Tab-separated table of C-alpha atoms and ligand atoms in Angstrom:
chain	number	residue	atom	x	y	z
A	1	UNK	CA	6.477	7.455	-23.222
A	2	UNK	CA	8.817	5.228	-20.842
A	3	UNK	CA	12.140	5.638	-19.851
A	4	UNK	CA	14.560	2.693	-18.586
A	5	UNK	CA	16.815	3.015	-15.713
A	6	UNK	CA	19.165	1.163	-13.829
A	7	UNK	CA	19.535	1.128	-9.721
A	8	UNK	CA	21.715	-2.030	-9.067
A	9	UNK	CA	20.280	-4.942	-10.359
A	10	UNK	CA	16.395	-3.163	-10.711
A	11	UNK	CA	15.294	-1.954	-13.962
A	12	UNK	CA	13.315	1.455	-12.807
A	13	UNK	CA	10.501	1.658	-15.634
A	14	UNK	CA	9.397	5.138	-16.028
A	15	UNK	CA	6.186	6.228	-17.587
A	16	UNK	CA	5.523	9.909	-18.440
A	17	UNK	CA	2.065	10.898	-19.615
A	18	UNK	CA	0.961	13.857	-21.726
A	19	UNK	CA	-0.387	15.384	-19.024
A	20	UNK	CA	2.658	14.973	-16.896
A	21	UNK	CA	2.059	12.546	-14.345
A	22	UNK	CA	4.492	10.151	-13.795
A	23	UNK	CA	4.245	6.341	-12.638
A	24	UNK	CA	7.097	4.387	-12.491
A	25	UNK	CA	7.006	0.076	-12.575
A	26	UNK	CA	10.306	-2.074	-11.824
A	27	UNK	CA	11.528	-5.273	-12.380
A	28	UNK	CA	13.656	-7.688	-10.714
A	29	UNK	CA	15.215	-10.905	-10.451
A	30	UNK	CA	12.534	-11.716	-12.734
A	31	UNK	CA	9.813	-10.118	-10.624
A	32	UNK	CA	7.991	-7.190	-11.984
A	33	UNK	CA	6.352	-4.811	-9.351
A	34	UNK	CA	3.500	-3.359	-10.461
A	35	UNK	CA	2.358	-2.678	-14.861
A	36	UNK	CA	1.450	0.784	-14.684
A	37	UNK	CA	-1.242	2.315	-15.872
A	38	UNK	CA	-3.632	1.735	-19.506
A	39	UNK	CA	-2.744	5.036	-21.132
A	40	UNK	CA	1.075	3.417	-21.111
A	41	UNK	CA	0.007	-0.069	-22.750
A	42	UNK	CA	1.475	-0.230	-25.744
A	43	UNK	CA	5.331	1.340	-24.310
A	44	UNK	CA	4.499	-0.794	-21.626
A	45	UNK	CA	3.627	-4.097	-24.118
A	46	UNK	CA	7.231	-3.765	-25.774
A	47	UNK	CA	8.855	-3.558	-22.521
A	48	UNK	CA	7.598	-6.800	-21.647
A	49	UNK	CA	8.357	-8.357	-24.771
A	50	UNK	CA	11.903	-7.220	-24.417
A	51	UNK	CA	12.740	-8.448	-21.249
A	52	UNK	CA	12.312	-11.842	-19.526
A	53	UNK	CA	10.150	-12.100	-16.279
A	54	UNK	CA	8.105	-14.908	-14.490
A	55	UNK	CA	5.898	-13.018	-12.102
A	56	UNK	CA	4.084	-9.790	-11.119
A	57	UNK	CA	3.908	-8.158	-7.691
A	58	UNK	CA	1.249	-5.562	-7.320
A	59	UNK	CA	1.325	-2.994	-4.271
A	60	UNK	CA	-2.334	-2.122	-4.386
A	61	UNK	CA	-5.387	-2.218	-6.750
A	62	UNK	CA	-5.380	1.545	-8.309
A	63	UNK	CA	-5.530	1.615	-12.110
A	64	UNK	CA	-2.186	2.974	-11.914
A	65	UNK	CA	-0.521	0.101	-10.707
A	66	UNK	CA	-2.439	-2.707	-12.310
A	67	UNK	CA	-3.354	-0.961	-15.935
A	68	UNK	CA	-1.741	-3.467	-17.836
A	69	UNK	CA	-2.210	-6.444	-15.666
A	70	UNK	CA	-5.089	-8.090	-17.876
A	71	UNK	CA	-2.238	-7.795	-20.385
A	72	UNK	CA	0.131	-10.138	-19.136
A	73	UNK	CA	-2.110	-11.972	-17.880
A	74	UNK	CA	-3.315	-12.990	-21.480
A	75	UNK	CA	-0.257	-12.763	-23.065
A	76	UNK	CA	2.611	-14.194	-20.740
A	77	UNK	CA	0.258	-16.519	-18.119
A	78	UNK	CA	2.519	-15.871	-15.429
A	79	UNK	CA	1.046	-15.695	-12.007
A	80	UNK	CA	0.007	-12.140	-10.838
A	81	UNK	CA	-0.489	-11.224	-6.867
A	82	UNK	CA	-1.765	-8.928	-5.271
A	83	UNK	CA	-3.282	-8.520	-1.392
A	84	UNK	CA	-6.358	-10.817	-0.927
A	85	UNK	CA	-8.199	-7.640	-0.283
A	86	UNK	CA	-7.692	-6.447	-3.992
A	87	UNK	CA	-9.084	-10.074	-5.655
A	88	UNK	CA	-12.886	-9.241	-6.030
A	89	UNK	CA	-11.905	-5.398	-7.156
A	90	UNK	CA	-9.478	-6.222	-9.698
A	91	UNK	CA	-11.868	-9.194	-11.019
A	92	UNK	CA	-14.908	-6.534	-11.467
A	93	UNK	CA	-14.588	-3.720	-14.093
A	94	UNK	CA	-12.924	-0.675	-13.469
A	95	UNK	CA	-15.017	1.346	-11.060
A	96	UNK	CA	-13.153	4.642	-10.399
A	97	UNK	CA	-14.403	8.002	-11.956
A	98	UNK	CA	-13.994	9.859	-14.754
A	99	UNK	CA	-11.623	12.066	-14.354
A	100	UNK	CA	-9.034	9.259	-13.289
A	101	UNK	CA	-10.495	7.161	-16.231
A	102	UNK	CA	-8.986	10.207	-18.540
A	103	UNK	CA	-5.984	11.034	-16.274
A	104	UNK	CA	-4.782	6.620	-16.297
A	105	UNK	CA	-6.652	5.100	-18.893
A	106	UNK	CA	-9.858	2.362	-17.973
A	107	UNK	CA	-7.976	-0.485	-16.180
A	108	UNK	CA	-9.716	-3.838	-17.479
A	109	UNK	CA	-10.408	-6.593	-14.972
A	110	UNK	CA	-7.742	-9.532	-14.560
A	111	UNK	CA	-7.489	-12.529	-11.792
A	112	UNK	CA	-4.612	-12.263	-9.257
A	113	UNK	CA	-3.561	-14.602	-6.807
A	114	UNK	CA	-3.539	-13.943	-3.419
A	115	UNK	CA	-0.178	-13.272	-1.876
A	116	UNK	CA	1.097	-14.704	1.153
A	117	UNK	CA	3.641	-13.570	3.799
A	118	UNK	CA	6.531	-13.893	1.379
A	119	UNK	CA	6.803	-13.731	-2.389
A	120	UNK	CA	9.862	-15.697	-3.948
A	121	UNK	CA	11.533	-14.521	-7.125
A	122	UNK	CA	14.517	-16.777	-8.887
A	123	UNK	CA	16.582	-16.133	-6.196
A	124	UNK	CA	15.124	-14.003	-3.403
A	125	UNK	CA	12.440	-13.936	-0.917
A	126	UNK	CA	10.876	-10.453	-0.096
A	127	UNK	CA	8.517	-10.245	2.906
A	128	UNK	CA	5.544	-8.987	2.050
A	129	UNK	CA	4.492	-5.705	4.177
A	130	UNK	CA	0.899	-5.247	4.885
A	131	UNK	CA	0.479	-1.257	5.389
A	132	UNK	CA	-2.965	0.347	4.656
A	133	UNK	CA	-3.584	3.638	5.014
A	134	UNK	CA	-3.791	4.519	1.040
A	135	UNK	CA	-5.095	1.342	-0.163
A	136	UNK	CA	-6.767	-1.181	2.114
A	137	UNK	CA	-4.510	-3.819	-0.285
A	138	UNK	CA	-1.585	-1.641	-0.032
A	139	UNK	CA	1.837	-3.754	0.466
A	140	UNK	CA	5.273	-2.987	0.901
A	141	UNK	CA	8.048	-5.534	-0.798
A	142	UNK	CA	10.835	-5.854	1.438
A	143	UNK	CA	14.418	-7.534	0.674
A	144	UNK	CA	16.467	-8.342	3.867
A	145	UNK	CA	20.103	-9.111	2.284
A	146	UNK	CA	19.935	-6.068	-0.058
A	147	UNK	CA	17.967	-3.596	2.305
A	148	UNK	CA	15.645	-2.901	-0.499
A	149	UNK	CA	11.813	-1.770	-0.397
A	150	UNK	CA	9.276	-1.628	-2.818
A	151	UNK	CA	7.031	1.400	-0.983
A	152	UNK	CA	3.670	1.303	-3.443
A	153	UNK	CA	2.103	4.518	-3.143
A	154	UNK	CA	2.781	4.925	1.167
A	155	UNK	CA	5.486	7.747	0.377
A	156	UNK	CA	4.228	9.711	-3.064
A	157	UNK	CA	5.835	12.987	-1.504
A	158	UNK	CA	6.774	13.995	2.201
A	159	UNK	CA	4.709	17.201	2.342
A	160	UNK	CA	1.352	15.667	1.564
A	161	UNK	CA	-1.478	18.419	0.767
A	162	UNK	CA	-4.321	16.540	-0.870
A	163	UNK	CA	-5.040	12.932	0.271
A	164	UNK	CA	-8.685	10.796	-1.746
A	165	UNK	CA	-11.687	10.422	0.044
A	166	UNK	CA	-11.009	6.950	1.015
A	167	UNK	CA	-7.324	7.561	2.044
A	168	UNK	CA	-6.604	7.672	6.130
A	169	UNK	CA	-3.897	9.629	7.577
A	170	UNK	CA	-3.830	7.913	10.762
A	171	UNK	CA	-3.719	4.855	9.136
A	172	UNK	CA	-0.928	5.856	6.269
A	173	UNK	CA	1.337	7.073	9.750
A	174	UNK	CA	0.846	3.471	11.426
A	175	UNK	CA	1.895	2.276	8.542
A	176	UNK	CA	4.977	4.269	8.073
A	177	UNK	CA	5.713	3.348	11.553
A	178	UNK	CA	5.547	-0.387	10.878
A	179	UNK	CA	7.967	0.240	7.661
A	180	UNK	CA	10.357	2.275	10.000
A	181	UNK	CA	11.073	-0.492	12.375
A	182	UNK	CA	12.860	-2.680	8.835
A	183	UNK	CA	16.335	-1.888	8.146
A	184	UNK	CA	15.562	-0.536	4.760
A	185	UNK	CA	17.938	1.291	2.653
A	186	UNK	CA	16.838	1.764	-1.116
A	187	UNK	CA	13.511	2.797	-1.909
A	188	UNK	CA	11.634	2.992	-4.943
A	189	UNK	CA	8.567	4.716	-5.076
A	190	UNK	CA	5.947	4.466	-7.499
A	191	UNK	CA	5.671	8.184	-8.117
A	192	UNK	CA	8.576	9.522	-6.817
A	193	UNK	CA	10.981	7.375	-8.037
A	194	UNK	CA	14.283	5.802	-6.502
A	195	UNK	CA	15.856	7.076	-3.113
A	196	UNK	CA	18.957	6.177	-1.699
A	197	UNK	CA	17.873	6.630	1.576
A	198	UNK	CA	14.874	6.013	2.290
A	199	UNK	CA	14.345	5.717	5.608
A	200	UNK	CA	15.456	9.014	5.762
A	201	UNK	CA	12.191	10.508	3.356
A	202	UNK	CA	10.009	7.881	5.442
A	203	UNK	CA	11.120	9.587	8.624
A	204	UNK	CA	10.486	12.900	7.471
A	205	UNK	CA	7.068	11.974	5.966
A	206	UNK	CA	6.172	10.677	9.455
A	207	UNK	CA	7.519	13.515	11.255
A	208	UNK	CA	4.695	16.043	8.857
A	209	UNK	CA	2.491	14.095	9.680
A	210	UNK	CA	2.844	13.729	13.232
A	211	UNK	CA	3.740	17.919	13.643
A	212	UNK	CA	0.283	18.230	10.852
A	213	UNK	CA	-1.858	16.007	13.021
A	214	UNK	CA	-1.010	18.057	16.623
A	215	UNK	CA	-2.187	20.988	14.679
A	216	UNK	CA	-5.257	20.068	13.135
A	217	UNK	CA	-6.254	18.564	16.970
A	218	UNK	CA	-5.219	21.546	18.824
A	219	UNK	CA	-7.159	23.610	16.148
A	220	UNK	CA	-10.023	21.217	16.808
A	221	UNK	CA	-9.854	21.580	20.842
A	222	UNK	CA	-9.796	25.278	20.684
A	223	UNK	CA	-13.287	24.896	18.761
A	224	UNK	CA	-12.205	25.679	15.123
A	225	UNK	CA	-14.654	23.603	12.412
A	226	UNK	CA	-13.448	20.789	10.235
A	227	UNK	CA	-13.700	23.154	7.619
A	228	UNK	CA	-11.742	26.185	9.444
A	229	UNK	CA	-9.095	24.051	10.319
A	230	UNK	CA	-8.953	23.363	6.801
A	231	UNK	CA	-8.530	26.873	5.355
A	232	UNK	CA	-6.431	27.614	8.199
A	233	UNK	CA	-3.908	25.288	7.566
A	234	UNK	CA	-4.324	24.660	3.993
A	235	UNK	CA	-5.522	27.940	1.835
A	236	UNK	CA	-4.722	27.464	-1.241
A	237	UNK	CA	-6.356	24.586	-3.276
A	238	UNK	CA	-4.713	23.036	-6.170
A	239	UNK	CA	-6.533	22.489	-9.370
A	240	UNK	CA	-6.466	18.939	-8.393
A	241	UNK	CA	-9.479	19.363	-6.068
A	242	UNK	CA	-12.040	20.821	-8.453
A	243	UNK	CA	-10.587	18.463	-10.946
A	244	UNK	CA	-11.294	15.373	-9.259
A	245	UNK	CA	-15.005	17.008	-7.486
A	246	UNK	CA	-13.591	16.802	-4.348
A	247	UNK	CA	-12.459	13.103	-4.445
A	248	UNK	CA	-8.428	14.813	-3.646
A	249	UNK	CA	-8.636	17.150	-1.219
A	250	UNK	CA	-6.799	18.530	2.146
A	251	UNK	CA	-10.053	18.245	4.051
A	252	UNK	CA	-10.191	14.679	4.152
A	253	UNK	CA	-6.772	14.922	5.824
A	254	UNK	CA	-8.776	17.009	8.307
A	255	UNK	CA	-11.318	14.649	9.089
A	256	UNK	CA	-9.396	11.527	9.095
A	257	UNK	CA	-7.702	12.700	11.950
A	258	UNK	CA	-10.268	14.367	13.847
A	259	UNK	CA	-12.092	10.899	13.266
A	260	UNK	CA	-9.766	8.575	14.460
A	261	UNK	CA	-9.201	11.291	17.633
A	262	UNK	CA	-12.856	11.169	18.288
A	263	UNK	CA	-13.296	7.352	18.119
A	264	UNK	CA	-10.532	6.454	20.722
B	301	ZN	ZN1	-2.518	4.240	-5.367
């Protein structure tokens, strides 16, 4: 099921699945950011065959962001770009497990371009923000004159819990940090939705993370295990983590940071 919205001159695209998760696209000026996931495909398929665009963003290579891309790629041959770290992924078969494949739907393969420092719509230019941390592709879509951002999955909530296996907090906070230092206003999240400001959310995310981190490392002076520090400062797991075997869990927020403390 999808629900339109409007924010200014951005369509917000919101797709609702049975199980409740939520992933939002949005298009403008002709440029859609991001096609959602393949469990929304055929919502998603009279969306685009409603409403007029000439090329596709993507933030990142998770099946929730490019489930549709082999779509339009078939059907509407406009170009599709993504980070030149995504190409090769998004060109193989989906390779993600099962219980995402259930949760999004099996993403089939497509071929983006690469993107470059810039991405020009009809009539704008947004720089293109290169923040890993989540995604080794992950971008950020930045508009100077409007003070808009396109934030991917970098914010998803302020109060993280569970990050995947693969995710790095250290890396998600330098990337915050480089999106603090643009004079961003509007920000639409992939998950969360639209936010009027925010810098603000960004800010606060950073400041978790920062107050989380001087925990976890004092914890980890004092002699506490990876694992202690876990169940000290996270106790209760959410069904997520025996849902996804581990791949979501608050100990690999542990370890990232312990990691990156231990390799300076
Ligand atoms: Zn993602």
């Amino acid at each position: 099921m999808i629900h339109l919205s409007k924010r200014s001159d951005v369509t917000c695209v919101e797709g609702k699945l049975d199980n409740g998760q939520i992933v939002y696209i949005f298009l403008t000026d002709g440029m859609l950011i991001d096609t959602g996931c393949p469990h929304l495909e055929s919502d998603l398929i009279s969306f685009y065959n409603e409403h007029d665009f000439d090329s596709v963003a993507l933030t990142h290579h998770h099946e929730d962001h490019t489930g549709t891309a082999a779509w339009i790629q078939e059907h509407k041959k406009v170009p599709l770009l993504i980070h030149r770290k995504g190409i090769d992924i998004c060109k193989q078969p989906a390779q993600y497990p099962r219980y995402r494949q259930r949760a999004w739907g099996i993403r089939k393969e497509f071929s983006p371009l690469p993107m470059g420092e810039t991405i020009q719509s009809r009539n704008h230019t947004w720089e293109v923000i290169y923040t890993p941390g989540h995604a080794e592709d992950h971008v950020a879509l930045f508009h100077q004159e409007t003070g808009r951002l396109f934030s991917g999955d970098i914010y998803l909530s302020t109060r993280t819990k569970v990050i995947l296996d693969f995710e790095s907090i250290p890396i998600i906070m330098n990337s915050l940090k480089t999106l603090l230092c643009y004079d961003f206003g509007p920000m639409y999240c992939s998950h969360a939705g639209y936010f009027e400001d925010g810098k603000k959310v960004l800010k606060q995310k950073l400041d978790y993370l920062e107050n989380l981190s001087g925990e976890i490392l004092n914890l980890y002076r004092q002699g506490y295990t990876v694992n202690e520090i876990d169940q000290v400062l996270f106790p209760k797991k959410p069904l997520l983590v025996s849902i996804s075997q581990g791949e979501f869990d608050s100990l690999h927020i542990v370890t990232s940071i312990i990691k990156s403390q231990v390799m300076c």
